[in-house]
Amino acid sequence: MTLTLTVSDDVRALAPGFTHVAIEAHGLVNGPSNEAGSALLDDAARRLAERLDGRAPHEDPHMAAWRQAYAAFGSKPSRTRNSAEALAKRALSDAGLPRINLLVDLYNAVSVAHLIPVGGEDIDRIEGGMRLSRATGEEDFVTVAGGEETVEHPDAGEVVWCDDAGVTCRRWNWRQGPRTRLTEETTSGIFLLESLAPMPVTEVAAAAAELAELLAKFSPGADIAVRAPEPSA
């Protein structure tokens, strides 16, 4: 059954240049990070360096647009960077990109290479559909702090991804909750690629095609469907 994804009118009004592409995949095979995934991350860092050509990630026009969007809903973009900028910063540092697990490594590689926020959720852990909306401030976001499970609440007006159980990702694509993240046991996932103008829709579509190819390569026989890009009206 296809997972329902909706974007609220208030988010579309906030960022009229927003586009997202979703990849739904079943029959995935995940596992620990391996040499092949690590090589993809290293290549992504190389592609990023070529793309930036000496600039800082936030100087890229697409990242600048995300900073403006974050500021528009009251977040400080220099402190809470979108996921692509945060990964890009890591990729260019001595620490390099983290290795999480194979599926996460695949979508992180595509995110860094294209400078597009990409997220992955375990469909079997999602309750109902997923919605991108502006928070009331009363929603629950279950996370872990100091090794203990804790419940936070987003700021009123903050852009969040939610399902029927609560917030799955805060500040649009800044911080994913552990409840729905991809683990080594994940077999069904939804992958979201998110872009803002001035990035052409064709570029986010190309990034989605690259990720779909990687998922098929590392999970032969998986049922993978790429949905058409959904730009804001």
PDB file of C-alpha atoms in Angstrom, residues 24-173:
ATOM      1  CA  GLU A  24       8.973   4.110  -1.937  1.00  0.00           C
ATOM      2  CA  ALA A  25      10.854   0.833  -1.677  1.00  0.00           C
ATOM      3  CA  HIS A  26       9.896  -2.616  -0.392  1.00  0.00           C
ATOM      4  CA  GLY A  27      12.061  -5.712  -0.093  1.00  0.00           C
ATOM      5  CA  LEU A  28      15.162  -3.731   0.846  1.00  0.00           C
ATOM      6  CA  VAL A  29      18.235  -5.391   2.289  1.00  0.00           C
ATOM      7  CA  ASN A  30      20.039  -3.271   4.857  1.00  0.00           C
ATOM      8  CA  GLY A  31      23.073  -3.977   7.003  1.00  0.00           C
ATOM      9  CA  PRO A  32      26.160  -2.365   8.492  1.00  0.00           C
ATOM     10  CA  SER A  33      28.172   0.171   6.541  1.00  0.00           C
ATOM     11  CA  ASN A  34      30.514  -1.563   4.124  1.00  0.00           C
ATOM     12  CA  GLU A  35      33.360  -0.727   1.772  1.00  0.00           C
ATOM     13  CA  ALA A  36      31.073  -0.114  -1.194  1.00  0.00           C
ATOM     14  CA  GLY A  37      28.919   2.350   0.716  1.00  0.00           C
ATOM     15  CA  SER A  38      31.997   4.026   2.144  1.00  0.00           C
ATOM     16  CA  ALA A  39      33.414   4.456  -1.354  1.00  0.00           C
ATOM     17  CA  LEU A  40      30.178   6.161  -2.425  1.00  0.00           C
ATOM     18  CA  LEU A  41      30.431   8.584   0.492  1.00  0.00           C
ATOM     19  CA  ASP A  42      34.044   9.391  -0.383  1.00  0.00           C
ATOM     20  CA  ASP A  43      33.067   9.981  -4.014  1.00  0.00           C
ATOM     21  CA  ALA A  44      30.178  12.190  -2.899  1.00  0.00           C
ATOM     22  CA  ALA A  45      32.590  14.352  -0.888  1.00  0.00           C
ATOM     23  CA  ARG A  46      34.766  14.684  -3.985  1.00  0.00           C
ATOM     24  CA  ARG A  47      31.763  15.666  -6.128  1.00  0.00           C
ATOM     25  CA  LEU A  48      30.723  18.199  -3.504  1.00  0.00           C
ATOM     26  CA  ALA A  49      34.166  19.826  -3.462  1.00  0.00           C
ATOM     27  CA  GLU A  50      34.044  20.159  -7.241  1.00  0.00           C
ATOM     28  CA  ARG A  51      30.549  21.624  -7.085  1.00  0.00           C
ATOM     29  CA  LEU A  52      31.449  24.227  -4.459  1.00  0.00           C
ATOM     30  CA  ASP A  53      34.807  25.093  -6.039  1.00  0.00           C
ATOM     31  CA  GLY A  54      36.185  26.642  -2.860  1.00  0.00           C
ATOM     32  CA  ARG A  55      32.935  28.139  -1.569  1.00  0.00           C
ATOM     33  CA  ALA A  56      31.435  27.280   1.804  1.00  0.00           C
ATOM     34  CA  PRO A  57      28.273  25.137   1.621  1.00  0.00           C
ATOM     35  CA  HIS A  58      26.019  27.984   2.777  1.00  0.00           C
ATOM     36  CA  GLU A  59      27.209  30.089  -0.179  1.00  0.00           C
ATOM     37  CA  ASP A  60      25.609  27.673  -2.641  1.00  0.00           C
ATOM     38  CA  PRO A  61      22.351  29.225  -3.962  1.00  0.00           C
ATOM     39  CA  HIS A  62      20.290  26.181  -2.976  1.00  0.00           C
ATOM     40  CA  MET A  63      21.651  26.197   0.570  1.00  0.00           C
ATOM     41  CA  ALA A  64      21.089  29.954   0.770  1.00  0.00           C
ATOM     42  CA  ALA A  65      17.430  29.356  -0.147  1.00  0.00           C
ATOM     43  CA  TRP A  66      17.102  26.807   2.648  1.00  0.00           C
ATOM     44  CA  ARG A  67      18.595  29.302   5.110  1.00  0.00           C
ATOM     45  CA  GLN A  68      15.969  31.831   4.061  1.00  0.00           C
ATOM     46  CA  ALA A  69      13.206  29.248   4.530  1.00  0.00           C
ATOM     47  CA  TYR A  70      14.483  28.323   7.977  1.00  0.00           C
ATOM     48  CA  ALA A  71      14.596  31.994   8.976  1.00  0.00           C
ATOM     49  CA  ALA A  72      11.041  32.429   7.680  1.00  0.00           C
ATOM     50  CA  PHE A  73       9.663  30.002  10.269  1.00  0.00           C
ATOM     51  CA  GLY A  74      11.769  31.422  13.085  1.00  0.00           C
ATOM     52  CA  SER A  75      14.769  29.098  13.116  1.00  0.00           C
ATOM     53  CA  LYS A  76      18.350  30.350  13.180  1.00  0.00           C
ATOM     54  CA  PRO A  77      19.891  28.696  10.096  1.00  0.00           C
ATOM     55  CA  SER A  78      23.482  29.168  11.267  1.00  0.00           C
ATOM     56  CA  ARG A  79      22.669  27.132  14.373  1.00  0.00           C
ATOM     57  CA  THR A  80      20.184  24.611  12.995  1.00  0.00           C
ATOM     58  CA  ARG A  81      21.364  23.820   9.487  1.00  0.00           C
ATOM     59  CA  ASN A  82      19.288  21.851   7.024  1.00  0.00           C
ATOM     60  CA  SER A  83      20.460  18.253   6.702  1.00  0.00           C
ATOM     61  CA  ALA A  84      22.287  18.756   3.393  1.00  0.00           C
ATOM     62  CA  GLU A  85      24.302  21.726   4.653  1.00  0.00           C
ATOM     63  CA  ALA A  86      25.164  19.912   7.877  1.00  0.00           C
ATOM     64  CA  LEU A  87      26.370  16.851   5.944  1.00  0.00           C
ATOM     65  CA  ALA A  88      28.286  19.000   3.484  1.00  0.00           C
ATOM     66  CA  LYS A  89      30.073  20.714   6.350  1.00  0.00           C
ATOM     67  CA  ARG A  90      31.031  17.295   7.728  1.00  0.00           C
ATOM     68  CA  ALA A  91      32.154  16.086   4.309  1.00  0.00           C
ATOM     69  CA  LEU A  92      34.590  18.974   3.942  1.00  0.00           C
ATOM     70  CA  SER A  93      35.998  18.613   7.467  1.00  0.00           C
ATOM     71  CA  ASP A  94      38.799  16.380   8.690  1.00  0.00           C
ATOM     72  CA  ALA A  95      36.203  14.160  10.374  1.00  0.00           C
ATOM     73  CA  GLY A  96      34.527  13.343   7.068  1.00  0.00           C
ATOM     74  CA  LEU A  97      31.084  11.841   6.593  1.00  0.00           C
ATOM     75  CA  PRO A  98      29.665   9.475   9.213  1.00  0.00           C
ATOM     76  CA  ARG A  99      29.019   5.840   8.390  1.00  0.00           C
ATOM     77  CA  ILE A 100      25.605   4.808   9.790  1.00  0.00           C
ATOM     78  CA  ASN A 101      24.267   1.786   7.947  1.00  0.00           C
ATOM     79  CA  LEU A 102      24.113   0.881   4.275  1.00  0.00           C
ATOM     80  CA  LEU A 103      20.756   2.478   3.407  1.00  0.00           C
ATOM     81  CA  VAL A 104      21.540   5.680   5.284  1.00  0.00           C
ATOM     82  CA  ASP A 105      24.977   5.818   3.681  1.00  0.00           C
ATOM     83  CA  LEU A 106      23.380   5.546   0.221  1.00  0.00           C
ATOM     84  CA  TYR A 107      20.981   8.439   0.712  1.00  0.00           C
ATOM     85  CA  ASN A 108      23.601  10.546   2.494  1.00  0.00           C
ATOM     86  CA  ALA A 109      25.904  10.096  -0.493  1.00  0.00           C
ATOM     87  CA  VAL A 110      23.225  11.367  -2.877  1.00  0.00           C
ATOM     88  CA  SER A 111      22.424  14.254  -0.524  1.00  0.00           C
ATOM     89  CA  VAL A 112      26.033  15.403  -0.382  1.00  0.00           C
ATOM     90  CA  ALA A 113      26.773  14.949  -4.084  1.00  0.00           C
ATOM     91  CA  HIS A 114      23.727  16.990  -5.119  1.00  0.00           C
ATOM     92  CA  LEU A 115      23.452  19.326  -2.093  1.00  0.00           C
ATOM     93  CA  ILE A 116      19.829  18.270  -1.572  1.00  0.00           C
ATOM     94  CA  PRO A 117      18.292  17.357   1.798  1.00  0.00           C
ATOM     95  CA  VAL A 118      17.425  13.648   1.691  1.00  0.00           C
ATOM     96  CA  GLY A 119      15.771  11.635   4.437  1.00  0.00           C
ATOM     97  CA  GLY A 120      14.737   8.038   4.894  1.00  0.00           C
ATOM     98  CA  GLU A 121      11.964   6.599   7.069  1.00  0.00           C
ATOM     99  CA  ASP A 122      11.044   3.009   7.895  1.00  0.00           C
ATOM    100  CA  ILE A 123       7.534   2.571   6.486  1.00  0.00           C
ATOM    101  CA  ASP A 124       6.755  -0.199   8.977  1.00  0.00           C
ATOM    102  CA  ARG A 125       7.330   2.270  11.823  1.00  0.00           C
ATOM    103  CA  ILE A 126       5.157   5.038  10.397  1.00  0.00           C
ATOM    104  CA  GLU A 127       1.608   5.326  11.707  1.00  0.00           C
ATOM    105  CA  GLY A 128      -0.858   6.501   9.077  1.00  0.00           C
ATOM    106  CA  GLY A 129       0.366   8.899   6.422  1.00  0.00           C
ATOM    107  CA  MET A 130       3.052  11.578   6.614  1.00  0.00           C
ATOM    108  CA  ARG A 131       2.359  15.309   6.593  1.00  0.00           C
ATOM    109  CA  LEU A 132       4.582  18.340   6.230  1.00  0.00           C
ATOM    110  CA  SER A 133       2.994  21.186   8.148  1.00  0.00           C
ATOM    111  CA  ARG A 134       3.620  24.055  10.544  1.00  0.00           C
ATOM    112  CA  ALA A 135       3.472  22.932  14.155  1.00  0.00           C
ATOM    113  CA  THR A 136       1.100  24.168  16.817  1.00  0.00           C
ATOM    114  CA  GLY A 137       3.810  23.570  19.419  1.00  0.00           C
ATOM    115  CA  GLU A 138       1.832  20.849  21.183  1.00  0.00           C
ATOM    116  CA  GLU A 139       2.957  17.903  19.044  1.00  0.00           C
ATOM    117  CA  ASP A 140       5.182  15.236  20.601  1.00  0.00           C
ATOM    118  CA  PHE A 141       8.670  14.600  19.282  1.00  0.00           C
ATOM    119  CA  VAL A 142      10.167  11.522  20.924  1.00  0.00           C
ATOM    120  CA  THR A 143      13.946  11.626  20.914  1.00  0.00           C
ATOM    121  CA  VAL A 144      16.914  10.522  23.032  1.00  0.00           C
ATOM    122  CA  ALA A 145      18.935  12.829  25.271  1.00  0.00           C
ATOM    123  CA  GLY A 146      21.698  11.639  27.567  1.00  0.00           C
ATOM    124  CA  GLY A 147      20.882   8.048  26.715  1.00  0.00           C
ATOM    125  CA  GLU A 148      17.288   8.420  27.922  1.00  0.00           C
ATOM    126  CA  GLU A 149      14.104   8.681  25.873  1.00  0.00           C
ATOM    127  CA  THR A 150      12.569  12.114  26.182  1.00  0.00           C
ATOM    128  CA  VAL A 151       9.659  14.020  24.650  1.00  0.00           C
ATOM    129  CA  GLU A 152      10.200  17.439  23.127  1.00  0.00           C
ATOM    130  CA  HIS A 153       7.746  19.797  21.478  1.00  0.00           C
ATOM    131  CA  PRO A 154       8.438  21.829  18.353  1.00  0.00           C
ATOM    132  CA  ASP A 155       8.155  25.584  18.384  1.00  0.00           C
ATOM    133  CA  ALA A 156       4.837  27.015  17.268  1.00  0.00           C
ATOM    134  CA  GLY A 157       5.058  27.692  13.545  1.00  0.00           C
ATOM    135  CA  GLU A 158       8.017  25.372  13.040  1.00  0.00           C
ATOM    136  CA  VAL A 159       7.879  23.253   9.871  1.00  0.00           C
ATOM    137  CA  VAL A 160       7.747  19.562  10.796  1.00  0.00           C
ATOM    138  CA  TRP A 161       7.126  16.175   9.249  1.00  0.00           C
ATOM    139  CA  CYS A 162       4.528  14.205  11.257  1.00  0.00           C
ATOM    140  CA  ASP A 163       2.616  10.963  11.205  1.00  0.00           C
ATOM    141  CA  ASP A 164      -0.374   9.981  13.328  1.00  0.00           C
ATOM    142  CA  ALA A 165       1.877   9.293  16.336  1.00  0.00           C
ATOM    143  CA  GLY A 166       3.735  12.605  16.364  1.00  0.00           C
ATOM    144  CA  VAL A 167       6.648  14.482  14.818  1.00  0.00           C
ATOM    145  CA  THR A 168       9.080  12.373  12.799  1.00  0.00           C
ATOM    146  CA  CYS A 169      11.464  15.183  11.827  1.00  0.00           C
ATOM    147  CA  ARG A 170      11.880  18.644  13.355  1.00  0.00           C
ATOM    148  CA  ARG A 171      12.626  21.906  11.580  1.00  0.00           C
ATOM    149  CA  TRP A 172      11.734  20.490   8.181  1.00  0.00           C
ATOM    150  CA  ASN A 173      14.774  18.265   7.689  1.00  0.00           C
TER     151      ASN A 173
END
